[in-house]
Amino acid sequence: MEKIKLKTYQLTLALSLISLALVLVNSGKQREFFYIAIYASILGLVFEYKKISWHPFSIAYPIMLVGLLNLIWYVTYELHNEGLNAYSDYFGSSKKLILASLLIFYLDRFKNYVTKDNFVKYFLISTAVGYTLATAYGFYQAVQGINRVEMAINRPTIAAYVYSVLSLAFVYSLYLKKNVKLYLLAGVVVLISFFVILLTATRASMGLYLLMAIILTLYHFRKIHLKSLMIFLCIVTGIIAVSYKPLISPKIQQTVTEITKYQKGHDATSLGARFSMWNVGLMTGIAHPLGQSIESRESWVRNYVANGHQHVAAALGYIRIHLHNEFIEKYSLQGIPGLLILCFFFISIIAYSIRSKNGLLLTSMLLLLLYGLTDVILLSSEALIFFMILFALSTPFSQTKQQ
């Protein structure tokens, strides 16, 4: 029986690693391996039921809590609509979160089945393959003349979010090998990744990627050599100088123009619509502090716009999708309970990552938090699966004692 338990864990781990590697090149297969890994983890939990311990804390708990709240809200307000509807994404999200929490719990609690050195090797291979395939795909699309690199996700913004985190996961795995040549390779990976992110023309990733790469490096090494830093900054400066006119300057100018237009009452722009969505999201959340249905939110916002608030009319185009902010979206639909649970999700996992000195988990959560200020990542199927798989695979890096 012990051999079956070991093989089950190894199978679950292998399926998770494959799913991670496929995220930006084949989202369909990524999803398939994700679910098969979950089924294997459930089987593993059945085999291990006598050894299951609820202590110490697991990041699976807040993830399960968010999923359960989404499910309760869905059952309360879905109104039995048939087929695909405005509630389908929320139901899909709740299902993935709940199932993913089981996968995360299993890989975390029984990680002793795989040695730390072997796990680092497997994780390095998975992230290296995933990063290489995604980067090659991105450059191929750029050469073919695509306006914004999007890889296999077909949404440049989500592709940039996922690519940036995948890149840093690869960099982290290189750091763990404690080899000077691999440290140099990590620097090259950061520079190449930054250029690919510029090709996605996603402002959030363009602004945050290098900052988070520096934070990851400082957190992992606790110090940095001045000479290496100067060389790195010089190369980054060169990339920015070469890319500034064709890639960076247009986005800066677009941002300035959109803010100026919004201040003049024109919100029919990318940033302007976001400002309007955040405005109406807060207002409707205040009006319904315990939550409401999507139909109720839409009706309230339409009345709000009609009653003298035409300057936020662009929000109506997105009101049945989401409000491009993780916290405001939660607050506008699930009220104060949803907002509190989402805050608990972020705070508890970030605190755990700091306490257990898990640089990968900390960096991933910070990016999920920051990207969530301008988008709703936890409703995107590909991004949600990617982050859940990455969280599951990050647990062996936590420096904690198992009970």
Short mmCIF file of C-alpha atoms in Angstrom, two decimals:
data_model
loop_
_atom_site.label_atom_id
_atom_site.label_comp_id
_atom_site.label_asym_id
_atom_site.label_seq_id
_atom_site.Cartn_x
_atom_site.Cartn_y
_atom_site.Cartn_z
CA MET A 1 0.00 0.00 0.00
CA GLU A 2 2.87 2.38 0.75
CA LYS A 3 4.13 1.96 -2.79
CA ILE A 4 0.69 2.87 -4.17
CA LYS A 5 0.61 5.99 -1.97
CA LEU A 6 4.05 7.03 -3.21
CA LYS A 7 3.11 6.49 -6.87
CA THR A 8 -0.13 8.43 -6.41
CA TYR A 9 1.76 11.40 -5.01
CA GLN A 10 4.36 11.24 -7.77
CA LEU A 11 1.61 11.07 -10.41
CA THR A 12 -0.18 14.07 -8.91
CA LEU A 13 3.06 16.04 -8.82
CA ALA A 14 3.94 15.13 -12.42
CA LEU A 15 0.50 16.13 -13.72
CA SER A 16 0.73 19.46 -11.87
CA LEU A 17 4.17 20.18 -13.32
CA ILE A 18 2.94 19.42 -16.85
CA SER A 19 -0.07 21.71 -16.38
CA LEU A 20 2.25 24.49 -15.24
CA ALA A 21 4.47 24.11 -18.32
CA LEU A 22 1.54 24.22 -20.77
CA VAL A 23 -0.20 27.35 -19.50
CA LEU A 24 0.87 29.71 -22.31
CA VAL A 25 1.11 27.24 -25.19
CA ASN A 26 -2.00 25.06 -24.87
CA SER A 27 -4.63 26.23 -22.39
CA GLY A 28 -6.91 23.29 -23.19
CA LYS A 29 -4.29 20.73 -22.22
CA GLN A 30 -3.30 22.85 -19.24
CA ARG A 31 -6.87 22.56 -17.96
CA GLU A 32 -7.04 18.81 -18.61
CA PHE A 33 -3.85 18.05 -16.68
CA PHE A 34 -5.05 20.35 -13.87
CA TYR A 35 -8.26 18.37 -13.39
CA ILE A 36 -6.56 14.97 -13.71
CA ALA A 37 -4.06 16.10 -11.06
CA ILE A 38 -6.98 17.01 -8.78
CA TYR A 39 -8.62 13.61 -9.28
CA ALA A 40 -5.31 11.95 -8.44
CA SER A 41 -4.95 14.13 -5.32
CA ILE A 42 -8.45 13.18 -4.13
CA LEU A 43 -7.51 9.52 -4.57
CA GLY A 44 -4.31 10.20 -2.63
CA LEU A 45 -6.25 11.84 0.21
CA VAL A 46 -8.51 8.78 0.40
CA PHE A 47 -5.43 6.55 0.69
CA GLU A 48 -3.92 8.82 3.34
CA TYR A 49 -7.06 9.55 5.38
CA LYS A 50 -5.53 8.16 8.58
CA LYS A 51 -2.53 10.49 8.28
CA ILE A 52 -4.39 13.69 7.43
CA SER A 53 -3.59 16.49 9.87
CA TRP A 54 -5.33 19.86 9.93
CA HIS A 55 -2.32 21.52 11.57
CA PRO A 56 -0.23 23.50 10.84
CA PHE A 57 -1.89 26.17 8.68
CA SER A 58 -2.20 25.41 4.97
CA ILE A 59 -2.78 27.97 2.22
CA ALA A 60 -5.48 25.58 1.02
CA TYR A 61 -7.78 26.89 3.78
CA PRO A 62 -8.26 30.51 2.59
CA ILE A 63 -8.50 29.28 -1.01
CA MET A 64 -11.25 26.84 -0.02
CA LEU A 65 -13.01 29.64 1.89
CA VAL A 66 -13.07 31.95 -1.15
CA GLY A 67 -14.37 29.10 -3.31
CA LEU A 68 -17.14 28.22 -0.85
CA LEU A 69 -18.26 31.85 -0.59
CA ASN A 70 -18.42 32.09 -4.39
CA LEU A 71 -20.47 28.89 -4.49
CA ILE A 72 -22.89 30.09 -1.79
CA TRP A 73 -23.34 33.42 -3.60
CA TYR A 74 -23.86 31.59 -6.91
CA VAL A 75 -26.53 29.27 -5.48
CA THR A 76 -28.26 32.24 -3.80
CA TYR A 77 -28.48 34.50 -6.85
CA GLU A 78 -28.08 32.41 -9.99
CA LEU A 79 -31.90 32.26 -10.43
CA HIS A 80 -31.68 29.02 -12.42
CA ASN A 81 -30.70 30.61 -15.71
CA GLU A 82 -30.14 28.01 -18.40
CA GLY A 83 -26.94 27.62 -20.42
CA LEU A 84 -24.04 30.03 -20.33
CA ASN A 85 -24.91 33.27 -18.56
CA ALA A 86 -23.39 36.03 -16.49
CA TYR A 87 -23.04 33.66 -13.53
CA SER A 88 -21.11 30.92 -15.35
CA ASP A 89 -17.68 32.45 -14.73
CA TYR A 90 -18.38 32.71 -11.01
CA PHE A 91 -19.52 29.10 -10.78
CA GLY A 92 -16.45 27.97 -12.75
CA SER A 93 -14.24 29.99 -10.42
CA SER A 94 -15.79 28.52 -7.28
CA LYS A 95 -15.40 24.98 -8.63
CA LYS A 96 -11.74 25.49 -9.53
CA LEU A 97 -10.92 27.11 -6.19
CA ILE A 98 -12.55 24.37 -4.13
CA LEU A 99 -10.98 21.55 -6.13
CA ALA A 100 -7.60 23.30 -6.25
CA SER A 101 -7.61 23.62 -2.45
CA LEU A 102 -7.70 19.81 -2.25
CA LEU A 103 -4.74 19.54 -4.62
CA ILE A 104 -2.79 22.16 -2.65
CA PHE A 105 -3.57 20.48 0.67
CA TYR A 106 -2.47 17.06 -0.62
CA LEU A 107 0.79 18.23 -2.18
CA ASP A 108 1.56 20.25 0.95
CA ARG A 109 0.77 17.68 3.62
CA PHE A 110 2.54 14.75 1.97
CA LYS A 111 5.51 16.51 0.36
CA ASN A 112 7.89 14.22 2.24
CA TYR A 113 7.28 11.64 -0.49
CA VAL A 114 9.70 13.64 -2.69
CA THR A 115 13.06 14.91 -1.50
CA LYS A 116 13.68 18.66 -1.60
CA ASP A 117 16.53 18.27 -4.11
CA ASN A 118 14.42 16.20 -6.48
CA PHE A 119 11.53 18.61 -6.22
CA VAL A 120 13.76 21.57 -7.04
CA LYS A 121 15.02 19.66 -10.08
CA TYR A 122 11.49 18.82 -11.29
CA PHE A 123 10.28 22.37 -10.73
CA LEU A 124 13.27 23.77 -12.62
CA ILE A 125 12.55 21.51 -15.59
CA SER A 126 8.85 22.39 -15.64
CA THR A 127 9.35 26.15 -15.41
CA ALA A 128 12.25 26.04 -17.90
CA VAL A 129 10.13 24.19 -20.47
CA GLY A 130 7.09 26.40 -19.88
CA TYR A 131 9.11 29.60 -20.02
CA THR A 132 11.06 28.59 -23.14
CA LEU A 133 7.94 27.53 -25.04
CA ALA A 134 6.05 30.68 -24.03
CA THR A 135 8.95 32.97 -24.94
CA ALA A 136 9.44 31.28 -28.31
CA TYR A 137 5.71 31.52 -28.99
CA GLY A 138 5.73 35.20 -28.05
CA PHE A 139 8.64 36.03 -30.36
CA TYR A 140 7.01 34.01 -33.15
CA GLN A 141 3.82 36.05 -32.83
CA ALA A 142 5.83 39.29 -32.81
CA VAL A 143 7.70 38.29 -35.99
CA GLN A 144 4.36 37.43 -37.62
CA GLY A 145 3.29 41.04 -37.01
CA ILE A 146 0.69 40.56 -34.26
CA ASN A 147 -0.26 43.86 -32.65
CA ARG A 148 0.07 42.59 -29.06
CA VAL A 149 1.70 39.30 -28.12
CA GLU A 150 -0.90 37.04 -26.50
CA MET A 151 0.50 33.50 -26.82
CA ALA A 152 -2.14 30.78 -26.47
CA ILE A 153 -4.43 32.68 -24.08
CA ASN A 154 -5.68 35.09 -26.78
CA ARG A 155 -5.89 37.93 -24.25
CA PRO A 156 -2.67 39.95 -24.14
CA THR A 157 -3.32 41.30 -20.65
CA ILE A 158 -3.87 37.89 -19.03
CA ALA A 159 -0.97 36.46 -21.05
CA ALA A 160 1.32 39.17 -19.67
CA TYR A 161 0.19 38.52 -16.08
CA VAL A 162 0.81 34.78 -16.36
CA TYR A 163 4.06 35.14 -18.30
CA SER A 164 5.55 37.53 -15.76
CA VAL A 165 4.83 35.16 -12.86
CA LEU A 166 6.02 32.11 -14.81
CA SER A 167 9.24 33.93 -15.62
CA LEU A 168 9.87 34.77 -11.96
CA ALA A 169 9.09 31.16 -10.98
CA PHE A 170 11.81 30.04 -13.42
CA VAL A 171 14.20 32.64 -12.03
CA TYR A 172 13.47 31.42 -8.50
CA SER A 173 14.20 27.82 -9.48
CA LEU A 174 17.53 28.96 -10.94
CA TYR A 175 18.40 30.75 -7.71
CA LEU A 176 17.78 27.57 -5.73
CA LYS A 177 20.53 25.72 -7.61
CA LYS A 178 23.16 28.01 -6.02
CA ASN A 179 25.32 28.16 -9.12
CA VAL A 180 26.99 31.35 -10.39
CA LYS A 181 26.40 30.47 -14.05
CA LEU A 182 22.72 29.88 -13.34
CA TYR A 183 22.55 33.21 -11.51
CA LEU A 184 23.78 34.84 -14.72
CA LEU A 185 21.20 32.89 -16.70
CA ALA A 186 18.52 34.18 -14.31
CA GLY A 187 19.59 37.73 -15.13
CA VAL A 188 19.30 36.99 -18.84
CA VAL A 189 15.84 35.49 -18.29
CA VAL A 190 14.68 38.65 -16.52
CA LEU A 191 15.89 40.85 -19.37
CA ILE A 192 14.34 38.70 -22.10
CA SER A 193 11.10 38.47 -20.13
CA PHE A 194 10.90 42.23 -19.74
CA PHE A 195 11.22 42.64 -23.51
CA VAL A 196 8.49 40.05 -24.15
CA ILE A 197 6.23 41.83 -21.65
CA LEU A 198 6.81 45.05 -23.57
CA LEU A 199 5.55 43.20 -26.65
CA THR A 200 2.28 42.41 -24.83
CA ALA A 201 1.79 46.19 -24.28
CA THR A 202 0.31 45.50 -20.84
CA ARG A 203 0.96 48.51 -18.64
CA ALA A 204 0.61 46.76 -15.27
CA SER A 205 3.18 44.10 -16.13
CA MET A 206 5.51 46.61 -17.78
CA GLY A 207 5.53 48.64 -14.59
CA LEU A 208 5.72 45.81 -12.03
CA TYR A 209 7.84 43.02 -13.51
CA LEU A 210 11.32 44.46 -12.92
CA LEU A 211 10.32 45.70 -9.48
CA MET A 212 9.11 42.24 -8.45
CA ALA A 213 12.25 40.62 -9.93
CA ILE A 214 14.34 42.87 -7.70
CA ILE A 215 12.16 42.11 -4.64
CA LEU A 216 12.43 38.35 -5.30
CA THR A 217 16.20 38.61 -5.62
CA LEU A 218 16.65 40.69 -2.47
CA TYR A 219 14.27 38.49 -0.48
CA HIS A 220 16.02 35.31 -1.57
CA PHE A 221 19.64 36.40 -1.14
CA ARG A 222 19.06 39.02 1.59
CA LYS A 223 21.80 41.04 -0.12
CA ILE A 224 23.01 41.89 -3.61
CA HIS A 225 26.41 42.62 -5.09
CA LEU A 226 26.80 46.23 -6.23
CA LYS A 227 28.80 45.29 -9.34
CA SER A 228 26.18 42.78 -10.50
CA LEU A 229 23.41 45.28 -9.84
CA MET A 230 25.14 47.97 -11.89
CA ILE A 231 25.64 45.63 -14.85
CA PHE A 232 22.00 44.55 -14.66
CA LEU A 233 20.73 48.14 -14.50
CA CYS A 234 22.91 49.12 -17.46
CA ILE A 235 21.45 46.33 -19.58
CA VAL A 236 17.91 47.23 -18.49
CA THR A 237 18.59 50.84 -19.38
CA GLY A 238 19.73 49.72 -22.83
CA ILE A 239 16.57 47.68 -23.37
CA ILE A 240 14.40 50.57 -22.26
CA ALA A 241 16.32 52.99 -24.51
CA VAL A 242 15.87 50.74 -27.56
CA SER A 243 12.22 49.95 -26.76
CA TYR A 244 11.16 53.38 -25.54
CA LYS A 245 9.99 54.95 -28.79
CA PRO A 246 8.19 51.95 -30.36
CA LEU A 247 6.82 50.24 -27.22
CA ILE A 248 7.01 52.31 -24.04
CA SER A 249 6.38 55.89 -25.15
CA PRO A 250 3.00 55.11 -26.82
CA LYS A 251 1.71 53.52 -23.60
CA ILE A 252 2.86 56.48 -21.50
CA GLN A 253 1.23 58.91 -23.91
CA GLN A 254 -1.93 56.80 -23.97
CA THR A 255 -2.06 56.83 -20.16
CA VAL A 256 -1.62 60.62 -19.96
CA THR A 257 -4.25 61.18 -22.65
CA GLU A 258 -6.79 58.85 -21.03
CA ILE A 259 -6.38 60.48 -17.60
CA THR A 260 -6.75 63.93 -19.16
CA LYS A 261 -9.91 62.88 -20.99
CA TYR A 262 -11.39 61.38 -17.84
CA GLN A 263 -10.79 64.58 -15.93
CA LYS A 264 -12.76 66.36 -18.66
CA GLY A 265 -15.69 63.95 -18.33
CA HIS A 266 -14.83 61.51 -21.16
CA ASP A 267 -14.51 57.98 -19.77
CA ALA A 268 -14.77 55.94 -23.00
CA THR A 269 -11.11 54.84 -22.81
CA SER A 270 -9.30 51.89 -21.26
CA LEU A 271 -8.31 53.73 -18.08
CA GLY A 272 -11.37 55.97 -18.08
CA ALA A 273 -13.71 52.99 -18.15
CA ARG A 274 -11.78 51.44 -15.25
CA PHE A 275 -12.14 54.62 -13.20
CA SER A 276 -15.86 54.62 -13.90
CA MET A 277 -16.22 50.94 -13.03
CA TRP A 278 -14.44 51.45 -9.71
CA ASN A 279 -16.65 54.44 -8.98
CA VAL A 280 -19.94 52.64 -9.59
CA GLY A 281 -18.64 49.46 -7.94
CA LEU A 282 -17.99 51.27 -4.69
CA MET A 283 -21.32 53.08 -4.85
CA THR A 284 -23.36 49.95 -5.47
CA GLY A 285 -21.41 48.10 -2.78
CA ILE A 286 -22.27 50.82 -0.27
CA ALA A 287 -25.92 50.54 -1.31
CA HIS A 288 -25.89 46.72 -0.88
CA PRO A 289 -23.42 45.95 1.95
CA LEU A 290 -24.54 42.32 2.28
CA GLY A 291 -24.33 41.50 -1.42
CA GLN A 292 -26.64 41.35 -4.41
CA SER A 293 -27.23 39.62 -7.74
CA ILE A 294 -25.63 40.61 -11.04
CA GLU A 295 -29.03 41.78 -12.27
CA SER A 296 -29.50 43.93 -9.19
CA ARG A 297 -26.07 45.50 -9.63
CA GLU A 298 -26.72 46.25 -13.29
CA SER A 299 -30.13 47.79 -12.54
CA TRP A 300 -28.67 49.94 -9.76
CA VAL A 301 -25.81 51.19 -11.95
CA ARG A 302 -28.12 52.01 -14.87
CA ASN A 303 -30.31 54.06 -12.56
CA TYR A 304 -27.21 55.71 -11.06
CA VAL A 305 -25.96 56.74 -14.51
CA ALA A 306 -29.41 57.90 -15.62
CA ASN A 307 -29.81 60.08 -12.53
CA GLY A 308 -27.15 62.62 -13.37
CA HIS A 309 -23.95 60.54 -13.44
CA GLN A 310 -23.36 60.22 -17.18
CA HIS A 311 -19.62 60.78 -16.64
CA VAL A 312 -19.35 57.09 -15.58
CA ALA A 313 -21.49 55.71 -18.41
CA ALA A 314 -18.60 53.63 -19.84
CA ALA A 315 -18.99 51.28 -16.86
CA LEU A 316 -22.24 50.01 -18.37
CA GLY A 317 -20.29 48.21 -21.08
CA TYR A 318 -18.59 45.99 -18.50
CA ILE A 319 -21.17 45.73 -15.75
CA ARG A 320 -22.20 42.18 -16.71
CA ILE A 321 -18.56 41.07 -17.09
CA HIS A 322 -16.60 42.41 -14.12
CA LEU A 323 -15.37 45.72 -12.72
CA HIS A 324 -11.62 45.30 -13.35
CA ASN A 325 -10.67 45.32 -9.69
CA GLU A 326 -10.65 42.17 -7.56
CA PHE A 327 -11.71 43.94 -4.36
CA ILE A 328 -14.36 46.23 -5.85
CA GLU A 329 -15.85 43.36 -7.85
CA LYS A 330 -16.11 41.30 -4.67
CA TYR A 331 -17.57 44.17 -2.67
CA SER A 332 -20.15 45.10 -5.32
CA LEU A 333 -21.58 41.57 -5.51
CA GLN A 334 -20.77 39.82 -2.22
CA GLY A 335 -20.73 42.87 0.02
CA ILE A 336 -18.70 43.21 3.19
CA PRO A 337 -18.52 39.41 3.80
CA GLY A 338 -16.95 38.85 0.38
CA LEU A 339 -14.51 41.72 0.85
CA LEU A 340 -13.42 40.47 4.28
CA ILE A 341 -12.83 36.94 3.04
CA LEU A 342 -10.85 38.19 0.04
CA CYS A 343 -8.70 40.33 2.35
CA PHE A 344 -8.18 37.29 4.59
CA PHE A 345 -7.12 35.30 1.53
CA PHE A 346 -4.39 37.76 0.60
CA ILE A 347 -3.24 38.68 4.10
CA SER A 348 -3.06 35.11 5.43
CA ILE A 349 -1.13 33.71 2.46
CA ILE A 350 1.27 36.66 2.26
CA ALA A 351 1.89 36.42 6.02
CA TYR A 352 2.44 32.66 5.71
CA SER A 353 4.90 33.12 2.83
CA ILE A 354 6.92 35.63 4.86
CA ARG A 355 6.85 33.49 7.99
CA SER A 356 7.93 30.37 6.09
CA LYS A 357 10.49 32.29 3.98
CA ASN A 358 8.85 31.21 0.73
CA GLY A 359 10.03 33.73 -1.86
CA LEU A 360 8.13 32.11 -4.73
CA LEU A 361 4.79 32.19 -2.94
CA LEU A 362 5.38 35.74 -1.69
CA THR A 363 6.24 37.10 -5.14
CA SER A 364 3.31 35.29 -6.79
CA MET A 365 0.84 36.57 -4.21
CA LEU A 366 2.11 40.13 -4.43
CA LEU A 367 1.71 40.11 -8.21
CA LEU A 368 -1.75 38.55 -7.92
CA LEU A 369 -2.66 41.30 -5.46
CA LEU A 370 -1.24 44.14 -7.57
CA TYR A 371 -2.65 42.86 -10.86
CA GLY A 372 -5.97 42.47 -9.05
CA LEU A 373 -6.11 46.22 -8.54
CA THR A 374 -6.74 46.73 -12.28
CA ASP A 375 -8.26 43.38 -13.28
CA VAL A 376 -10.13 40.35 -11.90
CA ILE A 377 -7.68 37.45 -12.13
CA LEU A 378 -9.74 35.01 -10.08
CA LEU A 379 -12.39 34.88 -12.82
CA SER A 380 -9.98 34.07 -15.66
CA SER A 381 -9.90 30.30 -16.19
CA GLU A 382 -6.31 30.08 -17.49
CA ALA A 383 -4.87 32.52 -14.95
CA LEU A 384 -6.77 30.98 -12.04
CA ILE A 385 -5.61 27.46 -12.90
CA PHE A 386 -2.04 28.70 -13.32
CA PHE A 387 -1.95 30.45 -9.95
CA MET A 388 -3.55 27.50 -8.16
CA ILE A 389 -1.05 25.06 -9.67
CA LEU A 390 1.82 27.40 -8.81
CA PHE A 391 0.58 27.76 -5.23
CA ALA A 392 0.39 23.97 -4.92
CA LEU A 393 3.92 23.57 -6.26
CA SER A 394 5.24 26.37 -4.04
CA THR A 395 4.36 24.58 -0.79
CA PRO A 396 7.50 22.37 -0.69
CA PHE A 397 9.60 25.54 -0.61
CA SER A 398 8.10 26.65 2.70
CA GLN A 399 10.47 26.30 5.63
CA THR A 400 8.00 24.88 8.12
CA LYS A 401 7.83 21.81 10.31
CA GLN A 402 5.20 19.20 9.51
CA GLN A 403 3.21 17.76 12.38
#
